[in-house]
């Protein structure tokens, strides 16, 4: 009878150790859940960026106005009938 009780105690200890220390344990599952939540946040951020880029591409394909705006902003270009004036303030001496 004692050996049976001892065997049951050993079995319980082995099963509990796998639950708390082994692969697929409670702490390992918590780490995986945190990693999944972090990845979902990153995916949401990247999805938003992709939607923004897709809107930019559609806008650029739709007409010349958006191409002109991008050329002005990114490359400093001006139109043929426009004048560019550069105003320089006083030097801080």
PDB file of C-alpha atoms in Angstrom:
ATOM      1  CA  UNK A   1       0.000   0.000   0.000  1.00  0.00           C
ATOM      2  CA  UNK A   2       2.845   2.398   0.812  1.00  0.00           C
ATOM      3  CA  UNK A   3       4.546   1.771  -2.481  1.00  0.00           C
ATOM      4  CA  UNK A   4       1.291   2.578  -4.295  1.00  0.00           C
ATOM      5  CA  UNK A   5       0.942   5.880  -2.422  1.00  0.00           C
ATOM      6  CA  UNK A   6       4.577   6.687  -3.129  1.00  0.00           C
ATOM      7  CA  UNK A   7       4.087   5.868  -6.818  1.00  0.00           C
ATOM      8  CA  UNK A   8       1.051   8.151  -6.971  1.00  0.00           C
ATOM      9  CA  UNK A   9       2.970  10.990  -5.315  1.00  0.00           C
ATOM     10  CA  UNK A  10       5.833  10.545  -7.770  1.00  0.00           C
ATOM     11  CA  UNK A  11       3.352  10.504 -10.687  1.00  0.00           C
ATOM     12  CA  UNK A  12       1.696  13.701  -9.456  1.00  0.00           C
ATOM     13  CA  UNK A  13       5.079  15.406  -9.048  1.00  0.00           C
ATOM     14  CA  UNK A  14       6.133  14.379 -12.571  1.00  0.00           C
ATOM     15  CA  UNK A  15       2.877  15.613 -14.113  1.00  0.00           C
ATOM     16  CA  UNK A  16       2.984  18.893 -12.178  1.00  0.00           C
ATOM     17  CA  UNK A  17       6.600  19.506 -13.152  1.00  0.00           C
ATOM     18  CA  UNK A  18       5.673  19.136 -16.826  1.00  0.00           C
ATOM     19  CA  UNK A  19       2.787  21.553 -16.318  1.00  0.00           C
ATOM     20  CA  UNK A  20       4.968  24.248 -14.735  1.00  0.00           C
ATOM     21  CA  UNK A  21       8.409  23.632 -16.220  1.00  0.00           C
ATOM     22  CA  UNK A  22       8.202  21.707 -19.504  1.00  0.00           C
ATOM     23  CA  UNK A  23       7.396  22.614 -23.070  1.00  0.00           C
ATOM     24  CA  UNK A  24       3.840  23.905 -23.292  1.00  0.00           C
ATOM     25  CA  UNK A  25       3.884  24.911 -19.647  1.00  0.00           C
ATOM     26  CA  UNK A  26       1.831  27.743 -18.210  1.00  0.00           C
ATOM     27  CA  UNK A  27       4.698  30.305 -18.281  1.00  0.00           C
ATOM     28  CA  UNK A  28       5.622  29.292 -21.833  1.00  0.00           C
ATOM     29  CA  UNK A  29       2.023  29.801 -22.950  1.00  0.00           C
ATOM     30  CA  UNK A  30       1.957  33.241 -21.332  1.00  0.00           C
ATOM     31  CA  UNK A  31       5.131  34.207 -23.187  1.00  0.00           C
ATOM     32  CA  UNK A  32       3.619  32.987 -26.456  1.00  0.00           C
ATOM     33  CA  UNK A  33       0.403  34.908 -25.854  1.00  0.00           C
ATOM     34  CA  UNK A  34       2.400  38.086 -25.207  1.00  0.00           C
ATOM     35  CA  UNK A  35       4.383  37.519 -28.412  1.00  0.00           C
ATOM     36  CA  UNK A  36       1.170  36.999 -30.377  1.00  0.00           C
ATOM     37  CA  UNK A  37      -0.321  40.221 -28.979  1.00  0.00           C
ATOM     38  CA  UNK A  38       2.839  42.132 -29.889  1.00  0.00           C
ATOM     39  CA  UNK A  39       2.814  40.682 -33.412  1.00  0.00           C
ATOM     40  CA  UNK A  40      -0.852  41.608 -33.867  1.00  0.00           C
ATOM     41  CA  UNK A  41      -0.033  45.204 -32.921  1.00  0.00           C
ATOM     42  CA  UNK A  42       2.833  45.266 -35.419  1.00  0.00           C
ATOM     43  CA  UNK A  43       0.576  43.782 -38.095  1.00  0.00           C
ATOM     44  CA  UNK A  44      -2.060  46.444 -37.465  1.00  0.00           C
ATOM     45  CA  UNK A  45       0.564  49.183 -37.816  1.00  0.00           C
ATOM     46  CA  UNK A  46       1.856  47.681 -41.050  1.00  0.00           C
ATOM     47  CA  UNK A  47      -1.692  47.268 -42.418  1.00  0.00           C
ATOM     48  CA  UNK A  48      -2.325  50.968 -41.798  1.00  0.00           C
ATOM     49  CA  UNK A  49       0.908  51.870 -43.572  1.00  0.00           C
ATOM     50  CA  UNK A  50      -0.020  49.629 -46.509  1.00  0.00           C
ATOM     51  CA  UNK A  51      -3.443  51.277 -46.796  1.00  0.00           C
ATOM     52  CA  UNK A  52      -1.786  54.688 -46.810  1.00  0.00           C
ATOM     53  CA  UNK A  53       0.670  53.638 -49.506  1.00  0.00           C
ATOM     54  CA  UNK A  54      -2.116  52.106 -51.590  1.00  0.00           C
ATOM     55  CA  UNK A  55      -4.044  55.382 -51.357  1.00  0.00           C
ATOM     56  CA  UNK A  56      -0.921  57.279 -52.483  1.00  0.00           C
ATOM     57  CA  UNK A  57      -0.460  54.946 -55.442  1.00  0.00           C
ATOM     58  CA  UNK A  58      -4.106  55.292 -56.463  1.00  0.00           C
ATOM     59  CA  UNK A  59      -3.834  59.071 -56.146  1.00  0.00           C
ATOM     60  CA  UNK A  60      -0.674  59.173 -58.273  1.00  0.00           C
ATOM     61  CA  UNK A  61      -2.284  57.027 -60.952  1.00  0.00           C
ATOM     62  CA  UNK A  62      -5.443  59.101 -61.050  1.00  0.00           C
ATOM     63  CA  UNK A  63      -4.051  62.408 -62.204  1.00  0.00           C
ATOM     64  CA  UNK A  64      -1.293  64.890 -62.785  1.00  0.00           C
ATOM     65  CA  UNK A  65      -2.129  67.077 -59.819  1.00  0.00           C
ATOM     66  CA  UNK A  66      -0.832  64.608 -57.231  1.00  0.00           C
ATOM     67  CA  UNK A  67       2.347  64.051 -59.247  1.00  0.00           C
ATOM     68  CA  UNK A  68       2.897  67.805 -59.337  1.00  0.00           C
ATOM     69  CA  UNK A  69       2.297  68.116 -55.605  1.00  0.00           C
ATOM     70  CA  UNK A  70       4.793  65.352 -54.857  1.00  0.00           C
ATOM     71  CA  UNK A  71       7.395  66.937 -57.167  1.00  0.00           C
ATOM     72  CA  UNK A  72       6.988  70.264 -55.357  1.00  0.00           C
ATOM     73  CA  UNK A  73       7.235  68.739 -51.911  1.00  0.00           C
ATOM     74  CA  UNK A  74       9.964  66.157 -52.451  1.00  0.00           C
ATOM     75  CA  UNK A  75      12.100  67.710 -55.171  1.00  0.00           C
ATOM     76  CA  UNK A  76      11.547  71.447 -54.718  1.00  0.00           C
ATOM     77  CA  UNK A  77      10.244  71.940 -58.259  1.00  0.00           C
ATOM     78  CA  UNK A  78       8.232  74.976 -59.315  1.00  0.00           C
ATOM     79  CA  UNK A  79       5.837  75.496 -62.227  1.00  0.00           C
ATOM     80  CA  UNK A  80       6.756  77.193 -65.517  1.00  0.00           C
ATOM     81  CA  UNK A  81       4.647  80.300 -64.812  1.00  0.00           C
ATOM     82  CA  UNK A  82       5.697  80.627 -61.152  1.00  0.00           C
ATOM     83  CA  UNK A  83       8.424  82.628 -59.453  1.00  0.00           C
ATOM     84  CA  UNK A  84      10.465  81.473 -56.517  1.00  0.00           C
ATOM     85  CA  UNK A  85      11.592  83.976 -53.926  1.00  0.00           C
ATOM     86  CA  UNK A  86      13.939  83.079 -51.126  1.00  0.00           C
ATOM     87  CA  UNK A  87      13.784  85.341 -48.098  1.00  0.00           C
ATOM     88  CA  UNK A  88      16.787  85.262 -45.804  1.00  0.00           C
ATOM     89  CA  UNK A  89      16.399  86.654 -42.324  1.00  0.00           C
ATOM     90  CA  UNK A  90      19.000  88.620 -40.373  1.00  0.00           C
ATOM     91  CA  UNK A  91      21.992  86.686 -39.151  1.00  0.00           C
ATOM     92  CA  UNK A  92      22.224  85.810 -35.480  1.00  0.00           C
ATOM     93  CA  UNK A  93      25.641  86.967 -34.808  1.00  0.00           C
TER      94      UNK A  93
END
